[in-house]
Short mmCIF file of C-alpha atoms and ligand atoms in Angstrom, two decimals:
data_model
loop_
_atom_site.label_atom_id
_atom_site.label_comp_id
_atom_site.label_asym_id
_atom_site.label_seq_id
_atom_site.Cartn_x
_atom_site.Cartn_y
_atom_site.Cartn_z
CA MET A 1 65.84 -127.56 -117.27
CA SER A 2 64.02 -129.76 -119.73
CA ASP A 3 65.94 -130.01 -122.95
CA PHE A 4 68.54 -128.46 -125.20
CA LYS A 5 69.37 -128.66 -128.86
CA LEU A 6 72.65 -129.87 -130.27
CA THR A 7 74.08 -127.47 -132.84
CA ARG A 8 76.95 -128.55 -135.06
CA TYR A 9 79.29 -126.28 -136.98
CA ARG A 10 81.87 -127.41 -139.49
CA ILE A 11 85.14 -125.53 -139.11
CA LYS A 12 87.48 -125.92 -142.05
CA VAL A 13 91.07 -124.92 -141.37
CA SER A 14 92.45 -122.70 -144.12
CA ASP A 15 95.17 -124.14 -146.37
CA ASP A 16 97.70 -121.62 -144.97
CA LEU A 17 97.75 -123.46 -141.65
CA ARG A 18 98.25 -127.08 -140.72
CA GLY A 19 94.92 -128.80 -140.21
CA PRO A 20 94.31 -131.98 -138.24
CA GLN A 21 95.54 -135.36 -139.41
CA GLN A 22 92.03 -136.67 -138.76
CA PRO A 23 88.88 -134.54 -138.42
CA PHE A 24 87.89 -134.16 -134.79
CA SER A 25 85.19 -132.65 -132.60
CA ALA A 26 85.36 -130.18 -129.76
CA ILE A 27 82.62 -128.88 -127.48
CA LEU A 28 81.70 -125.27 -126.76
CA LEU A 29 79.89 -124.67 -123.46
CA SER A 30 78.60 -121.26 -122.50
CA ASP A 31 76.12 -119.56 -120.17
CA LEU A 32 75.07 -122.64 -118.28
CA HIS A 33 74.12 -120.36 -115.37
CA ASN A 34 74.18 -123.31 -113.03
CA ALA A 35 71.41 -125.16 -114.93
CA SER A 36 71.18 -128.93 -114.78
CA TYR A 37 69.88 -131.31 -117.42
CA GLY A 38 69.01 -134.46 -115.54
CA GLU A 39 70.38 -135.49 -112.15
CA GLY A 40 73.99 -134.29 -111.94
CA ASN A 41 73.72 -132.98 -115.50
CA SER A 42 73.67 -136.58 -116.70
CA VAL A 43 71.81 -135.72 -119.94
CA LEU A 44 74.27 -133.00 -120.85
CA LEU A 45 77.27 -135.16 -119.97
CA GLN A 46 75.97 -138.03 -122.08
CA ALA A 47 75.43 -135.71 -125.07
CA ILE A 48 79.03 -134.51 -124.71
CA ARG A 49 80.38 -138.05 -124.37
CA ASN A 50 78.50 -139.11 -127.51
CA GLU A 51 80.62 -136.65 -129.49
CA LYS A 52 83.95 -138.07 -128.22
CA PRO A 53 85.45 -134.58 -128.19
CA GLU A 54 89.18 -133.91 -128.12
CA ALA A 55 88.63 -130.84 -125.94
CA VAL A 56 85.96 -128.79 -124.18
CA PHE A 57 86.03 -125.01 -124.51
CA VAL A 58 84.10 -122.97 -121.95
CA ALA A 59 83.19 -119.39 -122.86
CA GLY A 60 82.06 -118.27 -119.39
CA ASP A 61 78.98 -117.59 -117.27
CA MET A 62 78.70 -121.10 -115.94
CA LEU A 63 77.53 -119.77 -112.56
CA VAL A 64 75.04 -117.11 -111.47
CA ALA A 65 76.22 -114.03 -109.61
CA THR A 66 73.33 -113.73 -107.17
CA GLN A 67 73.94 -112.57 -103.58
CA GLU A 68 74.68 -116.18 -102.68
CA PRO A 69 76.40 -117.21 -105.93
CA GLN A 70 74.85 -120.31 -107.50
CA MET A 71 77.75 -122.45 -108.58
CA ASP A 72 77.35 -125.96 -107.19
CA VAL A 73 76.08 -127.40 -110.49
CA ALA A 74 78.79 -125.66 -112.50
CA LEU A 75 81.47 -127.01 -110.14
CA ALA A 76 80.13 -130.57 -110.37
CA LEU A 77 80.07 -130.38 -114.17
CA MET A 78 83.67 -129.17 -114.36
CA ASP A 79 84.69 -131.95 -111.98
CA GLU A 80 83.10 -134.57 -114.26
CA LEU A 81 84.37 -133.12 -117.54
CA THR A 82 87.98 -132.88 -116.41
CA LYS A 83 87.99 -136.62 -115.67
CA GLN A 84 87.71 -137.25 -119.41
CA TYR A 85 88.70 -134.17 -121.41
CA PRO A 86 91.05 -131.22 -121.40
CA VAL A 87 88.86 -128.25 -120.45
CA TYR A 88 89.83 -124.65 -121.35
CA TYR A 89 87.90 -121.94 -119.53
CA VAL A 90 87.53 -118.19 -119.77
CA GLU A 91 85.41 -116.21 -117.36
CA GLY A 92 82.18 -114.40 -118.26
CA ASN A 93 80.72 -111.35 -116.59
CA HIS A 94 79.14 -113.46 -113.84
CA GLU A 95 82.46 -115.04 -112.80
CA TYR A 96 84.09 -111.60 -113.12
CA LYS A 97 81.59 -110.04 -110.70
CA VAL A 98 81.88 -112.81 -108.13
CA ARG A 99 85.68 -112.70 -108.36
CA LYS A 100 86.05 -108.95 -108.25
CA TYR A 101 83.53 -107.80 -105.62
CA THR A 102 84.82 -109.68 -102.61
CA GLU A 103 82.94 -107.34 -100.23
CA VAL A 104 79.66 -108.61 -101.75
CA TYR A 105 80.52 -112.20 -102.56
CA GLY A 106 82.99 -112.92 -99.79
CA GLY A 107 85.71 -114.40 -101.99
CA ASP A 108 83.46 -117.02 -103.60
CA GLY A 109 84.86 -116.14 -107.02
CA ASN A 110 88.37 -117.07 -106.05
CA ARG A 111 87.11 -120.23 -104.37
CA PHE A 112 85.30 -121.18 -107.58
CA PHE A 113 88.43 -120.68 -109.69
CA GLU A 114 90.64 -122.50 -107.19
CA ALA A 115 88.22 -125.43 -107.19
CA ILE A 116 87.98 -125.80 -110.96
CA GLN A 117 91.74 -125.53 -111.29
CA SER A 118 92.14 -128.24 -108.66
CA PHE A 119 89.98 -130.46 -110.89
CA GLY A 120 92.37 -129.74 -113.77
CA VAL A 121 90.52 -127.01 -115.69
CA HIS A 122 92.91 -124.85 -117.72
CA LEU A 123 91.80 -121.38 -116.63
CA LEU A 124 92.94 -118.81 -119.19
CA LYS A 125 93.33 -115.34 -117.73
CA ASN A 126 94.69 -113.20 -120.53
CA SER A 127 96.94 -116.11 -121.30
CA CYS A 128 97.25 -119.00 -123.71
CA GLU A 129 98.14 -122.65 -123.95
CA ARG A 130 99.69 -124.38 -126.92
CA ILE A 131 98.18 -127.75 -127.67
CA ASP A 132 98.16 -130.25 -130.52
CA LEU A 133 94.84 -131.91 -131.35
CA GLN A 134 95.12 -134.63 -133.99
CA LYS A 135 98.57 -133.16 -134.76
CA MET A 136 97.03 -129.76 -135.46
CA PRO A 137 98.99 -126.99 -133.72
CA ILE A 138 96.50 -124.84 -131.82
CA THR A 139 96.97 -121.94 -129.44
CA VAL A 140 93.98 -121.46 -127.13
CA TRP A 141 93.68 -117.94 -125.73
CA GLY A 142 91.42 -116.68 -122.96
CA LEU A 143 90.56 -112.99 -122.96
CA GLU A 144 89.43 -111.43 -119.69
CA LEU A 145 87.39 -108.54 -120.96
CA PRO A 146 87.53 -105.25 -119.06
CA TRP A 147 84.34 -104.55 -117.09
CA GLN A 148 83.41 -101.66 -119.40
CA CYS A 149 82.81 -104.27 -122.11
CA TYR A 150 79.82 -105.52 -120.11
CA ARG A 151 78.10 -102.20 -119.40
CA ARG A 152 74.39 -102.37 -120.01
CA PHE A 153 73.53 -99.04 -121.52
CA GLN A 154 76.75 -97.80 -123.04
CA LYS A 155 78.82 -99.52 -125.67
CA ASN A 156 82.50 -99.55 -124.95
CA GLU A 157 84.95 -99.72 -127.84
CA LEU A 158 87.59 -102.43 -127.90
CA THR A 159 90.37 -102.40 -130.48
CA ALA A 160 92.78 -105.03 -131.77
CA GLY A 161 95.57 -102.93 -130.22
CA GLN A 162 93.98 -103.20 -126.78
CA ILE A 163 93.67 -106.96 -127.19
CA THR A 164 97.37 -107.12 -128.09
CA GLU A 165 98.15 -105.18 -124.89
CA LEU A 166 96.20 -107.79 -122.90
CA LEU A 167 97.29 -110.95 -124.71
CA GLY A 168 100.31 -110.18 -126.86
CA ALA A 169 100.36 -111.13 -130.54
CA PRO A 170 98.74 -114.32 -131.84
CA ASP A 171 100.95 -117.19 -133.00
CA GLU A 172 101.60 -116.87 -136.69
CA GLU A 173 102.11 -120.51 -137.56
CA ARG A 174 99.43 -121.95 -135.34
CA TYR A 175 95.63 -121.92 -135.37
CA ASN A 176 94.54 -119.35 -132.80
CA ILE A 177 91.32 -120.09 -130.94
CA LEU A 178 90.17 -117.18 -128.79
CA LEU A 179 87.75 -117.69 -125.92
CA ALA A 180 86.04 -114.33 -125.31
CA HIS A 181 82.71 -114.22 -123.51
CA ASN A 182 81.19 -111.21 -125.30
CA PRO A 183 80.83 -111.63 -129.10
CA VAL A 184 80.09 -107.95 -129.73
CA TYR A 185 83.76 -107.26 -130.41
CA PHE A 186 84.16 -109.77 -133.23
CA GLU A 187 85.72 -107.18 -135.59
CA ALA A 188 88.47 -106.53 -133.03
CA TYR A 189 89.01 -110.25 -132.34
CA ALA A 190 89.33 -110.89 -136.10
CA ALA A 191 91.64 -107.91 -136.61
CA TRP A 192 93.81 -109.11 -133.71
CA GLY A 193 94.22 -112.42 -135.52
CA ALA A 194 91.93 -115.04 -133.96
CA GLU A 195 91.17 -117.64 -136.62
CA LEU A 196 88.23 -118.81 -134.51
CA THR A 197 86.55 -116.95 -131.64
CA LEU A 198 84.19 -118.80 -129.30
CA ALA A 199 81.67 -116.72 -127.37
CA GLY A 200 78.25 -116.68 -125.72
CA HIS A 201 76.80 -114.03 -123.40
CA LEU A 202 73.79 -112.88 -125.49
CA HIS A 203 71.62 -115.99 -124.93
CA GLY A 204 70.63 -116.06 -128.60
CA GLY A 205 68.75 -112.80 -128.24
CA VAL A 206 66.27 -114.37 -125.74
CA ILE A 207 63.26 -114.16 -128.12
CA ARG A 208 63.86 -114.99 -131.79
CA LEU A 209 61.75 -113.79 -134.69
CA PRO A 210 61.84 -115.10 -138.26
CA TYR A 211 64.10 -112.86 -140.47
CA PHE A 212 65.10 -110.60 -137.55
CA GLY A 213 66.80 -113.17 -135.32
CA GLY A 214 67.36 -112.36 -131.65
CA VAL A 215 65.30 -109.51 -130.18
CA VAL A 216 67.00 -108.56 -126.92
CA THR A 217 70.05 -109.50 -124.88
CA PRO A 218 70.17 -110.17 -121.13
CA GLN A 219 71.77 -106.69 -121.04
CA PHE A 220 68.58 -105.24 -122.59
CA ARG A 221 70.15 -104.37 -125.95
CA LEU A 222 67.84 -104.76 -128.94
CA PHE A 223 68.51 -106.83 -132.07
CA PRO A 224 72.08 -107.94 -131.34
CA LYS A 225 74.17 -108.63 -134.45
CA TYR A 226 76.06 -111.69 -133.20
CA ASP A 227 73.26 -113.40 -131.29
CA ARG A 228 73.80 -117.08 -132.05
CA GLY A 229 75.39 -118.96 -134.92
CA ILE A 230 78.52 -118.77 -137.02
CA PHE A 231 79.84 -115.55 -138.53
CA LYS A 232 82.76 -114.76 -140.85
CA ARG A 233 84.90 -111.68 -141.28
CA ARG A 234 88.35 -111.15 -142.87
CA GLY A 235 88.58 -114.92 -143.31
CA LYS A 236 88.13 -115.37 -139.55
CA GLN A 237 85.22 -117.07 -137.83
CA LEU A 238 83.11 -116.52 -134.76
CA VAL A 239 80.85 -119.12 -133.17
CA VAL A 240 78.33 -117.80 -130.67
CA SER A 241 76.50 -120.21 -128.42
CA ALA A 242 72.96 -119.33 -127.36
CA GLY A 243 73.93 -120.78 -124.00
CA LEU A 244 72.47 -123.53 -121.88
CA GLY A 245 70.78 -121.52 -119.14
CA SER A 246 69.31 -118.11 -118.47
CA HIS A 247 69.26 -115.22 -116.02
CA SER A 248 67.97 -111.59 -115.93
CA ILE A 249 65.29 -112.42 -118.53
CA PRO A 250 64.37 -116.00 -117.60
CA ILE A 251 62.57 -116.91 -120.82
CA ARG A 252 63.49 -118.23 -124.25
CA ILE A 253 61.07 -118.09 -127.16
CA ASN A 254 61.91 -119.85 -130.42
CA ASN A 255 65.42 -119.95 -128.99
CA PRO A 256 66.25 -123.28 -127.33
CA PRO A 257 69.28 -123.70 -125.08
CA GLU A 258 72.09 -125.30 -127.04
CA LEU A 259 75.12 -127.48 -126.82
CA VAL A 260 77.58 -126.55 -129.58
CA VAL A 261 79.77 -129.10 -131.32
CA LEU A 262 82.62 -127.96 -133.53
CA ASP A 263 83.64 -130.42 -136.24
CA ILE A 264 87.15 -129.35 -137.16
CA SER A 265 88.81 -130.58 -140.35
FE1 FE2 B 301 77.22 -113.20 -119.85
#
């Protein structure tokens, strides 16, 4: 891959919750699809290091679920990142497929997850971890979406109640960051109580037009609402990465790959 753009979002913590003692940065990675920027992803790694992040959040689809899953680059990147940063990871539909269909993928999904955990990645499988970043109490949640939420031609509903069944209730006195690969369900994530949801999956809408935004998703849906950017609802926020790689529709027009930096204050 040739180049990516660095996109920066300012996340202001509401006065109801304790914010950080000092502003800090965190990285959102999504939809790498095993792409490499420079030898061993050196360009991407340097861009991340330049930000001196307190944490790296991964919103899934780092590999490609082809017959022989492509995951060597994703594995090497996780190995490098965990040497320097805490890394929190939720699966996307590609990891889900490779994990679930062992008859097709021969257990590669489980091998991938075992490997990244052995590097020190915090894999969140309908679970959470409580961390303090610059003295800010944060709960990071990872939502494993049911497979119906990834169907190509039929939209599945997902409610806040179903999320509670999968995760439990959010922490009232902490800042809840939800990693959820598919941004389509932002209303439910906000209603459940995620102050900040981090997602990807839609690749920015593949082709972007002025005024209309993204045209189509890798799932062949037209004009997705939450294609890339920052969105607000009920005082909650969603950041959607356009991703760093591609699959299914291997083009991007007016829609560069991106590395997302969150400046939290
Ligand atoms: Fe995806």
